[in-house]
Coordinates of C-alpha atoms and ligand atoms in Angstrom, one line a residue:
X1 CA 34.1 45.7 222.9
X2 CA 37.1 44.4 221.1
X3 CA 39.9 43.4 223.5
X4 CA 42.7 45.8 223.5
X5 CA 45.5 43.3 223.1
X6 CA 45.1 40.2 221.1
X7 CA 45.6 37.2 223.5
X8 CA 49.0 35.6 223.4
X9 CA 50.8 38.5 221.8
X10 CA 52.8 41.3 223.4
X11 CA 51.4 44.9 223.3
X12 CA 52.3 47.0 220.3
X13 CA 55.0 49.5 220.9
X14 CA 54.8 52.6 218.7
X15 CA 57.5 55.3 218.6
X16 CA 56.6 58.7 217.3
X17 CA 59.3 61.2 216.6
X18 CA 58.8 64.9 215.8
X19 CA 61.7 67.3 215.3
X20 CA 61.8 70.4 217.5
X21 CA 61.2 73.7 215.7
X22 CA 62.4 72.0 212.6
X23 CA 63.1 74.7 210.0
X24 CA 64.4 77.1 212.6
X25 CA 66.7 74.4 214.2
X26 CA 68.2 73.5 210.8
X27 CA 69.0 77.2 210.2
X28 CA 70.5 77.5 213.7
X29 CA 72.6 74.4 213.1
X30 CA 73.9 75.8 209.9
X31 CA 74.5 79.2 211.4
X32 CA 75.7 78.8 215.1
X33 CA 75.5 82.6 215.6
X34 CA 71.7 82.2 215.6
X35 CA 71.7 79.8 218.6
X36 CA 69.8 81.1 221.6
X37 CA 68.1 83.8 219.6
X38 CA 64.5 84.3 218.6
X39 CA 64.5 83.0 214.9
X40 CA 61.4 83.2 212.7
X41 CA 61.1 81.4 209.4
X42 CA 58.5 82.7 207.0
X43 CA 57.6 85.6 204.8
X44 CA 59.5 88.8 204.7
X45 CA 58.2 90.9 207.7
X46 CA 58.9 94.2 205.8
X47 CA 59.2 96.1 209.1
X48 CA 55.7 95.0 210.1
X49 CA 54.1 95.6 206.7
X50 CA 54.9 92.2 205.3
X51 CA 52.2 89.7 204.3
X52 CA 52.2 86.0 204.5
X53 CA 52.7 83.9 207.6
X54 CA 55.2 82.3 210.0
X55 CA 56.2 78.8 208.9
X56 CA 57.8 78.1 212.3
X57 CA 60.1 79.7 214.9
X58 CA 62.6 78.8 217.5
X59 CA 61.5 78.2 221.1
X60 CA 63.2 81.5 222.0
X61 CA 60.7 83.2 219.6
X62 CA 57.8 81.2 221.0
X63 CA 58.5 82.9 224.4
X64 CA 57.3 86.1 222.7
X65 CA 54.0 84.4 221.7
X66 CA 55.0 83.8 218.0
X67 CA 53.5 80.6 216.5
X68 CA 53.3 78.8 213.2
X69 CA 50.7 80.1 210.8
X70 CA 50.5 83.5 212.5
X71 CA 50.6 86.5 210.2
X72 CA 54.3 87.6 209.8
X73 CA 53.2 91.2 210.6
X74 CA 51.9 90.1 214.0
X75 CA 55.2 88.2 214.6
X76 CA 57.1 91.4 213.9
X77 CA 55.0 93.3 216.4
X78 CA 55.6 90.6 219.1
X79 CA 59.3 90.5 218.6
X80 CA 60.8 93.1 216.2
X81 CA 64.4 92.2 217.0
X82 CA 63.9 88.5 216.1
X83 CA 66.0 87.2 213.2
X84 CA 63.5 86.7 210.3
X85 CA 64.6 84.3 207.6
X86 CA 63.0 83.1 204.4
X87 CA 62.4 79.3 204.1
X88 CA 65.1 77.3 202.4
X89 CA 63.0 74.2 201.5
X90 CA 65.7 72.2 199.7
X91 CA 67.8 72.4 202.8
X92 CA 64.9 71.2 205.0
X93 CA 64.1 68.3 202.6
X94 CA 67.8 67.2 202.9
X95 CA 67.7 67.4 206.7
X96 CA 64.5 65.5 206.7
X97 CA 66.0 62.7 204.5
X98 CA 69.0 62.6 206.9
X99 CA 66.6 62.1 209.9
X100 CA 64.6 59.4 208.1
X101 CA 67.8 57.6 207.1
X102 CA 68.8 57.4 210.8
X103 CA 65.4 56.0 211.7
X104 CA 65.4 53.6 208.8
X105 CA 68.8 52.2 209.8
X106 CA 67.2 50.4 212.8
X107 CA 65.2 48.2 210.5
X108 CA 61.7 48.7 212.0
X109 CA 58.6 49.5 209.9
X110 CA 58.7 53.2 209.4
X111 CA 55.9 55.6 208.3
X112 CA 57.0 59.2 207.5
X113 CA 54.0 61.4 208.1
X114 CA 55.4 64.8 207.4
X115 CA 58.7 66.5 206.7
X116 CA 59.7 66.2 210.4
X117 CA 57.8 63.4 211.9
X118 CA 57.6 59.6 211.6
X119 CA 56.2 56.5 213.3
X120 CA 58.2 53.4 213.9
X121 CA 56.6 50.1 215.0
X122 CA 59.2 48.8 217.5
X123 CA 56.9 46.1 218.9
X124 CA 59.6 43.5 218.0
X125 CA 61.7 44.8 220.9
X126 CA 59.2 43.2 223.3
X127 CA 59.3 45.7 226.2
X128 CA 58.9 49.4 226.8
X129 CA 62.3 49.6 228.6
X130 CA 64.0 48.2 225.5
X131 CA 62.1 50.6 223.3
X132 CA 63.1 53.5 225.7
X133 CA 66.8 52.6 225.2
X134 CA 66.3 52.7 221.5
X135 CA 64.6 56.1 221.7
X136 CA 67.5 57.5 223.7
X137 CA 69.9 56.1 221.1
X138 CA 67.9 57.7 218.3
X139 CA 67.9 61.0 220.0
X140 CA 71.7 60.9 220.6
X141 CA 72.4 59.8 217.0
X142 CA 70.3 62.7 215.5
X143 CA 72.0 65.2 217.8
X144 CA 75.5 63.9 217.2
X145 CA 75.2 63.5 213.4
X146 CA 72.8 66.3 212.5
X147 CA 73.1 68.7 215.5
X148 CA 69.3 68.7 215.8
X149 CA 67.0 67.8 218.7
X150 CA 63.7 65.9 218.5
X151 CA 60.9 64.7 220.8
X152 CA 59.8 61.1 221.1
X153 CA 56.6 59.5 222.3
X154 CA 56.4 55.7 223.0
X155 CA 52.9 54.2 223.5
X156 CA 50.8 51.2 222.5
X157 CA 48.9 53.1 219.8
X158 CA 49.9 55.6 217.1
X159 CA 47.6 58.4 218.3
X160 CA 48.9 58.1 221.9
X161 CA 52.5 58.0 220.7
X162 CA 51.9 61.2 218.8
X163 CA 50.2 62.9 221.7
X164 CA 53.1 61.8 224.0
X165 CA 55.9 63.1 221.7
X166 CA 54.3 66.6 222.1
X167 CA 54.1 66.5 225.9
X168 CA 57.7 67.4 226.8
X169 CA 58.8 69.4 223.8
X170 CA 61.5 70.4 223.0
X171 CA 63.9 67.5 223.6
X172 CA 61.2 65.3 225.3
X173 CA 60.9 61.6 225.7
X174 CA 57.6 60.4 227.0
X175 CA 56.7 56.8 227.6
X176 CA 53.1 55.7 228.1
X177 CA 53.0 52.0 229.0
X178 CA 49.7 50.1 228.6
X179 CA 48.8 50.3 232.3
X180 CA 49.1 54.1 232.2
X181 CA 47.4 54.6 228.9
X182 CA 44.0 55.8 230.2
X183 CA 45.4 57.8 233.1
X184 CA 47.6 59.6 230.6
X185 CA 44.8 60.3 228.2
X186 CA 41.9 61.0 230.5
X187 CA 42.7 64.4 231.8
X188 CA 43.8 65.8 228.5
X189 CA 41.7 68.4 226.7
X190 CA 40.0 66.9 223.6
X191 CA 42.0 69.2 221.4
X192 CA 45.1 67.1 222.0
X193 CA 43.6 64.4 219.7
X194 CA 45.1 64.9 216.3
X195 CA 42.3 66.0 213.9
X196 CA 40.3 67.8 216.5
X197 CA 40.5 71.4 215.5
X198 CA 38.8 74.5 216.8
X199 CA 35.5 73.7 215.2
X200 CA 35.1 70.1 216.5
X201 CA 36.4 71.3 219.9
X202 CA 33.6 74.0 220.0
X203 CA 31.0 71.4 219.2
X204 CA 32.3 69.0 221.8
X205 CA 32.4 71.8 224.4
X206 CA 28.8 72.6 223.6
X207 CA 28.0 69.0 224.4
X208 CA 29.8 69.3 227.7
X209 CA 32.8 67.3 226.5
X210 CA 36.1 68.9 227.6
X211 CA 38.5 66.1 228.4
X212 CA 39.3 62.9 226.7
X213 CA 37.7 61.2 229.7
X214 CA 34.4 63.0 229.0
X215 CA 34.7 61.8 225.3
X216 CA 35.4 58.2 226.2
X217 CA 32.3 58.1 228.6
X218 CA 29.9 59.9 226.3
X219 CA 26.8 58.2 224.8
X220 CA 28.0 56.9 221.4
X221 CA 24.6 57.2 219.8
X222 CA 24.5 61.0 220.5
X223 CA 28.1 61.3 219.3
X224 CA 27.2 59.6 216.0
X225 CA 24.3 62.0 215.4
X226 CA 26.7 64.9 215.7
X227 CA 29.8 63.5 214.0
X228 CA 28.6 60.6 211.9
X229 CA 30.4 57.3 211.9
X230 CA 33.7 58.8 212.6
X231 CA 32.5 59.2 216.1
X232 CA 33.2 55.5 216.7
X233 CA 36.9 55.9 215.8
X234 CA 37.0 59.0 217.8
X235 CA 35.7 57.3 220.9
X236 CA 38.1 54.4 220.4
X237 CA 41.0 56.9 220.4
X238 CA 39.6 58.4 223.6
X239 CA 39.5 55.0 225.1
X240 CA 43.1 54.2 224.0
X241 CA 42.0 51.3 221.8
X242 CA 42.8 52.7 218.3
X243 CA 44.7 50.1 216.3
X244 CA 45.8 51.7 213.1
X245 CA 49.1 50.2 211.8
X246 CA 52.4 51.9 211.0
X247 CA 52.0 51.9 207.2
X248 CA 55.4 51.6 205.6
X249 CA 54.6 52.6 202.1
X250 CA 52.9 55.9 202.9
X251 CA 55.2 58.6 201.9
X252 CA 54.0 61.9 200.5
X253 CA 50.3 62.4 201.2
X254 CA 49.8 65.6 199.4
X255 CA 51.7 68.3 197.6
X256 CA 50.6 71.9 197.8
X257 CA 51.5 75.4 196.8
X258 CA 50.0 78.7 198.1
X259 CA 50.8 82.3 197.8
X260 CA 49.9 85.5 199.5
X261 CA 49.1 88.5 197.1
X262 CA 51.2 91.6 197.6
X263 CA 47.9 93.5 197.8
X264 CA 44.5 91.9 198.5
X265 CA 42.8 91.6 195.1
X266 CA 39.4 90.9 193.5
X267 CA 40.9 91.2 190.0
X268 CA 39.6 88.0 188.4
X269 CA 42.3 88.0 185.7
X270 CA 45.1 88.3 188.3
X271 CA 43.5 85.6 190.4
X272 CA 43.1 83.2 187.5
X273 CA 46.7 83.8 186.4
X274 CA 47.9 83.1 189.8
X275 CA 45.8 79.9 190.0
X276 CA 47.4 78.8 186.6
X277 CA 50.9 79.4 188.0
X278 CA 50.1 77.5 191.2
X279 CA 48.6 74.6 189.3
X280 CA 51.7 74.4 186.9
X281 CA 54.0 74.5 189.9
X282 CA 52.3 71.9 191.9
X283 CA 52.0 69.6 188.9
X284 CA 55.7 69.9 188.2
X285 CA 56.2 68.6 191.8
X286 CA 53.9 65.7 191.0
X287 CA 55.8 64.7 187.9
X288 CA 59.2 65.1 189.7
X289 CA 57.8 62.5 192.2
X290 CA 56.2 60.4 189.4
X291 CA 52.9 60.6 191.1
X292 CA 49.3 60.7 190.0
X293 CA 46.6 62.3 192.1
X294 CA 42.8 62.1 192.2
X295 CA 41.9 64.9 194.6
X296 CA 42.3 68.6 193.9
X297 CA 41.7 71.1 196.7
X298 CA 41.6 74.9 196.3
X299 CA 42.0 77.3 199.2
X300 CA 41.0 80.9 199.2
X301 CA 41.7 83.2 202.1
X302 CA 39.7 86.5 202.0
X303 CA 40.6 89.8 203.5
X304 CA 40.0 89.4 207.2
X305 CA 41.4 85.9 207.3
X306 CA 38.2 84.0 206.5
X307 CA 39.4 80.9 204.7
X308 CA 37.4 78.7 202.3
X309 CA 38.5 75.4 200.8
X310 CA 36.8 73.1 198.4
X311 CA 37.9 69.7 197.2
X312 CA 37.0 67.5 194.2
X313 CA 37.9 63.9 193.6
X314 CA 38.4 63.2 189.9
X315 CA 37.0 60.1 188.2
X316 CA 40.6 59.0 187.3
X317 CA 44.1 59.5 188.6
X318 CA 45.9 62.2 186.7
X319 CA 49.3 63.9 186.5
X320 CA 48.1 66.1 183.7
X321 CA 48.5 69.9 184.3
X322 CA 45.6 70.9 182.1
X323 CA 43.2 68.5 183.9
X324 CA 44.3 69.8 187.3
X325 CA 44.1 73.4 186.1
X326 CA 40.6 73.0 184.8
X327 CA 39.5 71.4 188.0
X328 CA 41.1 74.1 190.1
X329 CA 39.4 76.9 188.1
X330 CA 36.1 75.2 188.5
X331 CA 36.6 74.9 192.3
X332 CA 37.7 78.5 192.5
X333 CA 34.5 79.6 190.7
X334 CA 32.5 77.7 193.3
X335 CA 34.1 79.4 196.3
X336 CA 35.1 82.9 194.9
X337 CA 32.3 85.3 196.0
X338 CA 33.8 88.5 194.6
X339 CA 35.5 89.7 197.8
X340 CA 39.1 90.6 197.9
X341 CA 41.5 87.7 198.2
X342 CA 44.5 87.6 200.4
X343 CA 45.9 84.1 199.7
X344 CA 45.3 81.4 197.1
X345 CA 46.4 77.8 197.4
X346 CA 46.1 74.4 195.7
X347 CA 46.7 70.9 197.1
X348 CA 46.8 67.6 195.3
X349 CA 46.2 64.4 197.2
X350 CA 44.9 60.8 197.0
X351 CA 47.9 59.6 195.1
X352 CA 48.0 56.5 193.0
X353 CA 49.8 53.8 195.0
X354 CA 51.1 52.3 191.8
X355 CA 53.3 55.1 190.8
X356 CA 55.9 55.1 188.0
X357 CA 58.8 54.4 190.4
X358 CA 57.2 51.3 191.8
X359 CA 56.3 50.1 188.3
X360 CA 59.9 50.5 187.3
X361 CA 61.0 48.6 190.3
X362 CA 58.5 45.8 189.5
X363 CA 60.0 45.0 186.1
Ligands
LIG1 N1 55.3 74.2 209.0 C1 54.8 75.2 208.2 N2 53.6 75.8 208.5 C2 52.9 75.4 209.5 C3 53.3 74.4 210.4 C4 54.6 73.8 210.1 O1 55.5 75.6 207.2 N3 51.7 76.0 209.8 C5 56.6 73.6 208.8 C6 57.7 74.3 209.6 C7 58.0 73.4 210.7 C8 57.7 72.0 210.1 O2 56.7 72.2 209.1 O3 59.4 73.5 211.1 C9 57.3 71.0 211.1 O4 56.1 71.3 211.7 P1 55.9 71.1 213.2 O5 54.4 71.3 213.5 O6 56.5 69.8 213.7 O7 56.6 72.3 213.9 P2 58.1 72.5 214.4 O8 58.9 71.3 214.1 O9 58.6 73.8 213.8 O10 58.0 72.8 215.9 P3 57.6 71.7 217.1 O11 58.9 71.8 218.0 O12 56.4 72.3 217.8 O13 57.4 70.4 216.5
LIG2 MG1 58.2 69.4 214.7

């Protein structure tokens, strides 16, 4: 097995930061009268008849069982007196940019992975205590300047740093030094590994694998027959020896749009018109960012919440709305089975790394 740490070098120290109840916290910062209240960001609940889902909610709302991606109608049932607010995306994008600017100011390689989370490679600091001091300063700066709290994980790998940042949310700071790496990971349920969702968890359970310790010890050949070659990376993660780098240039990974119909529908014209509108909208986003994509994914959620997605990778990068629209319609035809549709979505990904902004910078 590859040695964990290359001889003669210090261990890597990766910092993962994730903002606490991000959209809700931004709203509570802007409107102090909301502090301490259950606040839900998402679709209009319409007194329990609303459609669409919860984007996020404050920790006070989580005490009632409300969670991200839950139908808004269910959130209303759980806590009818919560404050329900529609998302204000431009405001969250601005808050995100402010957070990233604070992180960037420290001069370490930074990889933003979503609107409210990022990795920093702070190995240059040399020791975990020094990295812990930095993490405390970052938390203080974000709180003082933006009035927002975050949770931070420090660990020798990206995956462990990400798992660690989640352990003591909200407001947590969790440090996993190399000697504690395996004892930290081993008792955790496999679901804690980013990318292991309900389905993989069920397959692993069936195989008798419940904890990360079980996964690390499992016969790799059997794992490969179930999960293919990704089983190797999975077992490396379980053993705490994943070595992926903090990739500075990765910014936006995908752009997406989705919408919930006011009434579930099987009207093909309406569905096609909505797909056109979503494709137009998402392509506008692409051109605003001067990006070209290669992968188009269409998502259909049927009545009853069964969700189907299908993706296609195009032979060339494109930013052309007509190409994206044609591909989206073709994917939609493949997955639409005539049942009533609740939600329709489109995602564009696999961006060209040589985008227009970089070309301009290069000349
Ligand atoms: N988000 C969303 N829909 C989801 C999940 C998240 O719109 N299904 C948005 C709202 C969140 C933001 O992305 O505020 C960041 O996602 P997180 O998963 O980090 O969730 P939060 O920051 O809200 O809460 P936590 O404190 O658990 O990180
Ligand atoms: Mg968050």
